[in-house]
Amino acid sequence: MNILGEGAIFKVKDGSSTLETPRWYNVFFTDTYKKDWSIHGIIFDGNWENNRKGVNIGYNQAFIGVFGNEGRCDNVVIKRNVFKNNPGLNNVVTGVSYFVSQGQATMTLGDNWDVSENWHINNGMDSFDFTAVFGLCDNMKCDNSWYINDFSATGVSAAGPRNAFEVHGSNQTFNNNFIKSYYSGMIVNSNYTSVCENIQVNNNIMVD
């Protein structure tokens, strides 16, 4: 699958999630193995003002999400997209397994992701634990991007952006990024399947 958007807008419709009935959803989603796909030039709009979920509701409303023990992807390129107005927890998720985190299973991580040259604008608007890019994979580039919010979270439990990038795999880079109003630029943490090593962080700019 190769999608060349050339400025096409993918906007989540009004009422997909409400405070009364919050919903978990992704725009692009897989829970099985995929490889060799790319997404370029799309404007993703989460339409957060018309898709509330509640700050303390931990539902993911990612634009691109890979989930589950069997969900992994190899050879992925996500470039020159705009991710904006997301009420949920992440914009891009390269892998998540709840069973692994509970010690019930192991998983094979995805490999060779390039998530670079993207704009992340005003996200985590209805979440207290927002991370723009969640990197549970190996051999990943997350470079030359912009992470910009108009406001910072006012406290630990308040809405707003937490992390631009989370590292949960090996051989990853976070270079030449601009980050505004995030609590932290990135965090590095192990996963429940393999060690995390050879992480490079260079030439990033963070401002209030």
PDB file of C-alpha atoms in Angstrom:
ATOM      1  CA  MET A   1       0.000   0.000   0.000  1.00  0.00           C
ATOM      2  CA  ASN A   2       1.354   3.378  -1.012  1.00  0.00           C
ATOM      3  CA  ILE A   3      -0.747   6.506  -0.482  1.00  0.00           C
ATOM      4  CA  LEU A   4       0.296   9.828  -1.988  1.00  0.00           C
ATOM      5  CA  GLY A   5      -2.091  12.433  -0.624  1.00  0.00           C
ATOM      6  CA  GLU A   6      -0.797  15.623  -2.236  1.00  0.00           C
ATOM      7  CA  GLY A   7      -2.583  17.663   0.438  1.00  0.00           C
ATOM      8  CA  ALA A   8      -5.735  15.550   0.738  1.00  0.00           C
ATOM      9  CA  ILE A   9      -7.563  16.048   4.052  1.00  0.00           C
ATOM     10  CA  PHE A  10      -8.644  13.081   6.166  1.00  0.00           C
ATOM     11  CA  LYS A  11     -10.897  14.581   8.843  1.00  0.00           C
ATOM     12  CA  VAL A  12     -12.623  12.587  11.573  1.00  0.00           C
ATOM     13  CA  LYS A  13     -16.347  13.256  11.366  1.00  0.00           C
ATOM     14  CA  ASP A  14     -18.245  15.063  14.115  1.00  0.00           C
ATOM     15  CA  GLY A  15     -19.475  12.904  16.982  1.00  0.00           C
ATOM     16  CA  SER A  16     -17.191   9.926  16.396  1.00  0.00           C
ATOM     17  CA  SER A  17     -16.485  10.185  20.134  1.00  0.00           C
ATOM     18  CA  THR A  18     -18.290  12.148  22.837  1.00  0.00           C
ATOM     19  CA  LEU A  19     -17.866  12.758  26.552  1.00  0.00           C
ATOM     20  CA  GLU A  20     -20.998  10.692  27.135  1.00  0.00           C
ATOM     21  CA  THR A  21     -19.868   7.865  24.805  1.00  0.00           C
ATOM     22  CA  PRO A  22     -16.087   7.979  24.330  1.00  0.00           C
ATOM     23  CA  ARG A  23     -14.757   5.675  21.616  1.00  0.00           C
ATOM     24  CA  TRP A  24     -11.423   4.089  20.726  1.00  0.00           C
ATOM     25  CA  TYR A  25     -10.610   4.345  17.034  1.00  0.00           C
ATOM     26  CA  ASN A  26      -7.775   4.715  14.514  1.00  0.00           C
ATOM     27  CA  VAL A  27      -7.910   6.181  11.002  1.00  0.00           C
ATOM     28  CA  PHE A  28      -5.445   3.607   9.605  1.00  0.00           C
ATOM     29  CA  PHE A  29      -5.250   0.444  11.726  1.00  0.00           C
ATOM     30  CA  THR A  30      -3.849  -3.075  11.662  1.00  0.00           C
ATOM     31  CA  ASP A  31      -3.548  -5.878  14.192  1.00  0.00           C
ATOM     32  CA  THR A  32      -1.855  -8.288  11.745  1.00  0.00           C
ATOM     33  CA  TYR A  33       1.502  -8.347   9.958  1.00  0.00           C
ATOM     34  CA  LYS A  34       1.970  -5.894   7.085  1.00  0.00           C
ATOM     35  CA  LYS A  35       5.055  -4.754   5.165  1.00  0.00           C
ATOM     36  CA  ASP A  36       6.222  -2.342   2.479  1.00  0.00           C
ATOM     37  CA  TRP A  37       3.766   0.522   2.773  1.00  0.00           C
ATOM     38  CA  SER A  38       3.958   4.297   2.847  1.00  0.00           C
ATOM     39  CA  ILE A  39       1.803   7.357   3.482  1.00  0.00           C
ATOM     40  CA  HIS A  40       2.823  10.779   2.150  1.00  0.00           C
ATOM     41  CA  GLY A  41       1.245  14.199   1.944  1.00  0.00           C
ATOM     42  CA  ILE A  42      -2.002  13.754   3.907  1.00  0.00           C
ATOM     43  CA  ILE A  43      -3.474  16.316   6.297  1.00  0.00           C
ATOM     44  CA  PHE A  44      -4.932  14.298   9.183  1.00  0.00           C
ATOM     45  CA  ASP A  45      -7.445  16.299  11.250  1.00  0.00           C
ATOM     46  CA  GLY A  46      -8.796  14.739  14.459  1.00  0.00           C
ATOM     47  CA  ASN A  47     -11.477  17.427  14.769  1.00  0.00           C
ATOM     48  CA  TRP A  48     -11.063  17.354  18.539  1.00  0.00           C
ATOM     49  CA  GLU A  49     -13.632  20.033  19.388  1.00  0.00           C
ATOM     50  CA  ASN A  50     -16.331  17.776  17.930  1.00  0.00           C
ATOM     51  CA  ASN A  51     -14.800  14.485  19.118  1.00  0.00           C
ATOM     52  CA  ARG A  52     -14.274  14.667  22.851  1.00  0.00           C
ATOM     53  CA  LYS A  53     -13.398  11.679  25.010  1.00  0.00           C
ATOM     54  CA  GLY A  54     -12.452  13.120  28.416  1.00  0.00           C
ATOM     55  CA  VAL A  55      -8.955  13.888  29.668  1.00  0.00           C
ATOM     56  CA  ASN A  56      -8.777  10.853  31.971  1.00  0.00           C
ATOM     57  CA  ILE A  57     -10.167   8.340  29.464  1.00  0.00           C
ATOM     58  CA  GLY A  58      -7.190   6.416  28.071  1.00  0.00           C
ATOM     59  CA  TYR A  59      -8.595   5.747  24.617  1.00  0.00           C
ATOM     60  CA  ASN A  60      -6.318   5.866  21.620  1.00  0.00           C
ATOM     61  CA  GLN A  61      -7.552   7.843  18.653  1.00  0.00           C
ATOM     62  CA  ALA A  62      -4.442   7.527  16.517  1.00  0.00           C
ATOM     63  CA  PHE A  63      -4.221   8.499  12.895  1.00  0.00           C
ATOM     64  CA  ILE A  64      -1.965   5.501  12.171  1.00  0.00           C
ATOM     65  CA  GLY A  65      -1.970   2.581  14.613  1.00  0.00           C
ATOM     66  CA  VAL A  66      -0.444  -0.894  14.883  1.00  0.00           C
ATOM     67  CA  PHE A  67      -1.781  -2.920  17.812  1.00  0.00           C
ATOM     68  CA  GLY A  68      -1.822  -6.446  19.237  1.00  0.00           C
ATOM     69  CA  ASN A  69       0.618  -9.350  19.626  1.00  0.00           C
ATOM     70  CA  GLU A  70       0.386 -10.146  15.903  1.00  0.00           C
ATOM     71  CA  GLY A  71       0.319  -6.512  14.827  1.00  0.00           C
ATOM     72  CA  ARG A  72       3.662  -5.446  13.396  1.00  0.00           C
ATOM     73  CA  CYS A  73       4.885  -3.748  10.240  1.00  0.00           C
ATOM     74  CA  ASP A  74       8.189  -3.728   8.373  1.00  0.00           C
ATOM     75  CA  ASN A  75       9.530  -1.225   5.834  1.00  0.00           C
ATOM     76  CA  VAL A  76       7.204   1.697   6.501  1.00  0.00           C
ATOM     77  CA  VAL A  77       7.600   5.310   5.366  1.00  0.00           C
ATOM     78  CA  ILE A  78       5.400   8.088   6.806  1.00  0.00           C
ATOM     79  CA  LYS A  79       6.598  11.447   5.493  1.00  0.00           C
ATOM     80  CA  ARG A  80       5.457  14.998   4.829  1.00  0.00           C
ATOM     81  CA  ASN A  81       2.098  14.607   6.538  1.00  0.00           C
ATOM     82  CA  VAL A  82       0.270  16.950   8.897  1.00  0.00           C
ATOM     83  CA  PHE A  83      -1.207  15.485  12.088  1.00  0.00           C
ATOM     84  CA  LYS A  84      -3.413  17.972  13.910  1.00  0.00           C
ATOM     85  CA  ASN A  85      -6.252  18.452  16.404  1.00  0.00           C
ATOM     86  CA  ASN A  86      -6.025  14.948  17.862  1.00  0.00           C
ATOM     87  CA  PRO A  87      -7.969  14.501  21.128  1.00  0.00           C
ATOM     88  CA  GLY A  88      -6.387  11.103  21.826  1.00  0.00           C
ATOM     89  CA  LEU A  89      -3.149   9.563  23.056  1.00  0.00           C
ATOM     90  CA  ASN A  90      -0.978   9.250  19.902  1.00  0.00           C
ATOM     91  CA  ASN A  91      -0.677  10.308  16.284  1.00  0.00           C
ATOM     92  CA  VAL A  92       1.446   7.373  15.089  1.00  0.00           C
ATOM     93  CA  VAL A  93       1.743   4.035  16.908  1.00  0.00           C
ATOM     94  CA  THR A  94       4.285   1.551  15.514  1.00  0.00           C
ATOM     95  CA  GLY A  95       3.231  -1.245  17.878  1.00  0.00           C
ATOM     96  CA  VAL A  96       1.413  -1.969  21.146  1.00  0.00           C
ATOM     97  CA  SER A  97       0.740  -5.228  22.971  1.00  0.00           C
ATOM     98  CA  TYR A  98      -1.237  -5.186  26.184  1.00  0.00           C
ATOM     99  CA  PHE A  99      -0.670  -8.905  26.755  1.00  0.00           C
ATOM    100  CA  VAL A 100       3.113  -8.481  26.625  1.00  0.00           C
ATOM    101  CA  SER A 101       2.987  -5.649  29.162  1.00  0.00           C
ATOM    102  CA  GLN A 102       1.052  -7.958  31.471  1.00  0.00           C
ATOM    103  CA  GLY A 103       3.716 -10.667  31.145  1.00  0.00           C
ATOM    104  CA  GLN A 104       1.393 -13.060  29.316  1.00  0.00           C
ATOM    105  CA  ALA A 105       3.132 -13.265  25.933  1.00  0.00           C
ATOM    106  CA  THR A 106       6.047 -12.170  23.788  1.00  0.00           C
ATOM    107  CA  MET A 107       5.951 -10.356  20.463  1.00  0.00           C
ATOM    108  CA  THR A 108       8.132  -9.672  17.442  1.00  0.00           C
ATOM    109  CA  LEU A 109       8.761  -5.975  16.902  1.00  0.00           C
ATOM    110  CA  GLY A 110       8.271  -4.267  13.574  1.00  0.00           C
ATOM    111  CA  ASP A 111      11.380  -3.160  11.703  1.00  0.00           C
ATOM    112  CA  ASN A 112      12.571  -0.292   9.510  1.00  0.00           C
ATOM    113  CA  TRP A 113      10.233   2.671  10.018  1.00  0.00           C
ATOM    114  CA  ASP A 114      10.861   6.206   8.756  1.00  0.00           C
ATOM    115  CA  VAL A 115       8.520   8.754  10.373  1.00  0.00           C
ATOM    116  CA  SER A 116      10.200  12.004   9.339  1.00  0.00           C
ATOM    117  CA  GLU A 117       9.470  15.442   7.903  1.00  0.00           C
ATOM    118  CA  ASN A 118       5.995  15.591   9.443  1.00  0.00           C
ATOM    119  CA  TRP A 119       4.077  18.359  11.212  1.00  0.00           C
ATOM    120  CA  HIS A 120       2.319  17.610  14.523  1.00  0.00           C
ATOM    121  CA  ILE A 121       0.081  20.558  15.425  1.00  0.00           C
ATOM    122  CA  ASN A 122      -2.172  21.003  18.495  1.00  0.00           C
ATOM    123  CA  ASN A 123      -2.528  17.410  19.619  1.00  0.00           C
ATOM    124  CA  GLY A 124      -3.358  15.711  22.908  1.00  0.00           C
ATOM    125  CA  MET A 125      -6.140  18.238  23.287  1.00  0.00           C
ATOM    126  CA  ASP A 126      -8.269  15.891  25.397  1.00  0.00           C
ATOM    127  CA  SER A 127      -5.594  13.621  26.936  1.00  0.00           C
ATOM    128  CA  PHE A 128      -3.199  13.866  29.857  1.00  0.00           C
ATOM    129  CA  ASP A 129      -0.675  11.358  28.425  1.00  0.00           C
ATOM    130  CA  PHE A 130      -0.238  12.287  24.773  1.00  0.00           C
ATOM    131  CA  THR A 131       2.810  11.126  22.799  1.00  0.00           C
ATOM    132  CA  ALA A 132       2.970  12.102  19.145  1.00  0.00           C
ATOM    133  CA  VAL A 133       4.979   9.087  17.912  1.00  0.00           C
ATOM    134  CA  PHE A 134       5.094   5.824  19.881  1.00  0.00           C
ATOM    135  CA  GLY A 135       8.120   3.846  18.701  1.00  0.00           C
ATOM    136  CA  LEU A 136       7.720   0.187  19.664  1.00  0.00           C
ATOM    137  CA  CYS A 137       9.833  -1.151  16.792  1.00  0.00           C
ATOM    138  CA  ASP A 138      13.468  -1.518  15.762  1.00  0.00           C
ATOM    139  CA  ASN A 139      15.476   0.541  13.261  1.00  0.00           C
ATOM    140  CA  MET A 140      13.412   3.700  13.223  1.00  0.00           C
ATOM    141  CA  LYS A 141      14.044   7.282  12.121  1.00  0.00           C
ATOM    142  CA  CYS A 142      11.992  10.066  13.663  1.00  0.00           C
ATOM    143  CA  ASP A 143      13.824  13.101  12.286  1.00  0.00           C
ATOM    144  CA  ASN A 144      13.353  16.579  10.807  1.00  0.00           C
ATOM    145  CA  SER A 145       9.822  17.151  12.119  1.00  0.00           C
ATOM    146  CA  TRP A 146       7.839  19.838  13.915  1.00  0.00           C
ATOM    147  CA  TYR A 147       5.870  19.255  17.124  1.00  0.00           C
ATOM    148  CA  ILE A 148       3.964  22.435  17.924  1.00  0.00           C
ATOM    149  CA  ASN A 149       1.151  23.105  20.392  1.00  0.00           C
ATOM    150  CA  ASP A 150      -0.435  26.431  21.223  1.00  0.00           C
ATOM    151  CA  PHE A 151      -0.548  25.541  24.924  1.00  0.00           C
ATOM    152  CA  SER A 152       1.241  23.338  27.456  1.00  0.00           C
ATOM    153  CA  ALA A 153      -0.391  21.051  29.981  1.00  0.00           C
ATOM    154  CA  THR A 154      -0.988  22.966  33.208  1.00  0.00           C
ATOM    155  CA  GLY A 155      -0.423  19.943  35.452  1.00  0.00           C
ATOM    156  CA  VAL A 156       0.204  16.193  35.580  1.00  0.00           C
ATOM    157  CA  SER A 157      -3.465  15.366  34.996  1.00  0.00           C
ATOM    158  CA  ALA A 158      -4.244  18.202  32.596  1.00  0.00           C
ATOM    159  CA  ALA A 159      -4.772  17.953  28.849  1.00  0.00           C
ATOM    160  CA  GLY A 160      -1.846  18.713  26.605  1.00  0.00           C
ATOM    161  CA  PRO A 161       1.209  17.204  24.928  1.00  0.00           C
ATOM    162  CA  ARG A 162       3.602  15.078  27.012  1.00  0.00           C
ATOM    163  CA  ASN A 163       6.199  13.599  24.679  1.00  0.00           C
ATOM    164  CA  ALA A 164       7.066  14.154  21.050  1.00  0.00           C
ATOM    165  CA  PHE A 165       8.616  10.680  20.744  1.00  0.00           C
ATOM    166  CA  GLU A 166       8.760   7.524  22.862  1.00  0.00           C
ATOM    167  CA  VAL A 167      11.561   5.040  22.169  1.00  0.00           C
ATOM    168  CA  HIS A 168      10.772   1.397  22.940  1.00  0.00           C
ATOM    169  CA  GLY A 169      13.107  -0.347  20.495  1.00  0.00           C
ATOM    170  CA  SER A 170      16.707  -0.411  19.279  1.00  0.00           C
ATOM    171  CA  ASN A 171      18.569   1.545  16.600  1.00  0.00           C
ATOM    172  CA  GLN A 172      16.360   4.613  16.621  1.00  0.00           C
ATOM    173  CA  THR A 173      17.133   8.268  15.862  1.00  0.00           C
ATOM    174  CA  PHE A 174      15.506  11.517  16.965  1.00  0.00           C
ATOM    175  CA  ASN A 175      17.416  14.264  15.176  1.00  0.00           C
ATOM    176  CA  ASN A 176      16.844  17.844  14.002  1.00  0.00           C
ATOM    177  CA  ASN A 177      13.343  18.257  15.386  1.00  0.00           C
ATOM    178  CA  PHE A 178      11.580  21.394  16.651  1.00  0.00           C
ATOM    179  CA  ILE A 179       9.372  20.934  19.737  1.00  0.00           C
ATOM    180  CA  LYS A 180       7.135  23.621  21.233  1.00  0.00           C
ATOM    181  CA  SER A 181       5.071  23.419  24.458  1.00  0.00           C
ATOM    182  CA  TYR A 182       5.727  19.720  25.142  1.00  0.00           C
ATOM    183  CA  TYR A 183       6.556  18.427  28.622  1.00  0.00           C
ATOM    184  CA  SER A 184       9.520  16.477  27.220  1.00  0.00           C
ATOM    185  CA  GLY A 185      11.064  16.012  23.813  1.00  0.00           C
ATOM    186  CA  MET A 186      11.385  12.248  24.095  1.00  0.00           C
ATOM    187  CA  ILE A 187      11.658   9.393  26.551  1.00  0.00           C
ATOM    188  CA  VAL A 188      13.643   6.165  26.225  1.00  0.00           C
ATOM    189  CA  ASN A 189      12.331   3.069  27.935  1.00  0.00           C
ATOM    190  CA  SER A 190      12.720  -0.667  27.485  1.00  0.00           C
ATOM    191  CA  ASN A 191       9.956  -2.957  26.293  1.00  0.00           C
ATOM    192  CA  TYR A 192       8.902  -6.371  27.513  1.00  0.00           C
ATOM    193  CA  THR A 193      10.407  -8.267  24.571  1.00  0.00           C
ATOM    194  CA  SER A 194      13.926  -6.970  23.882  1.00  0.00           C
ATOM    195  CA  VAL A 195      16.532  -4.478  25.032  1.00  0.00           C
ATOM    196  CA  CYS A 196      16.671  -0.917  23.688  1.00  0.00           C
ATOM    197  CA  GLU A 197      20.123   0.121  22.528  1.00  0.00           C
ATOM    198  CA  ASN A 198      21.911   2.381  20.052  1.00  0.00           C
ATOM    199  CA  ILE A 199      19.610   5.386  20.412  1.00  0.00           C
ATOM    200  CA  GLN A 200      20.804   8.655  18.826  1.00  0.00           C
ATOM    201  CA  VAL A 201      19.421  12.062  19.871  1.00  0.00           C
ATOM    202  CA  ASN A 202      20.961  15.115  18.204  1.00  0.00           C
ATOM    203  CA  ASN A 203      20.315  18.762  17.310  1.00  0.00           C
ATOM    204  CA  ASN A 204      16.761  19.110  18.598  1.00  0.00           C
ATOM    205  CA  ILE A 205      15.269  22.445  19.698  1.00  0.00           C
ATOM    206  CA  MET A 206      12.721  22.736  22.510  1.00  0.00           C
ATOM    207  CA  VAL A 207      10.885  25.929  23.439  1.00  0.00           C
ATOM    208  CA  ASP A 208       8.018  26.827  25.787  1.00  0.00           C
TER     209      ASP A 208
END
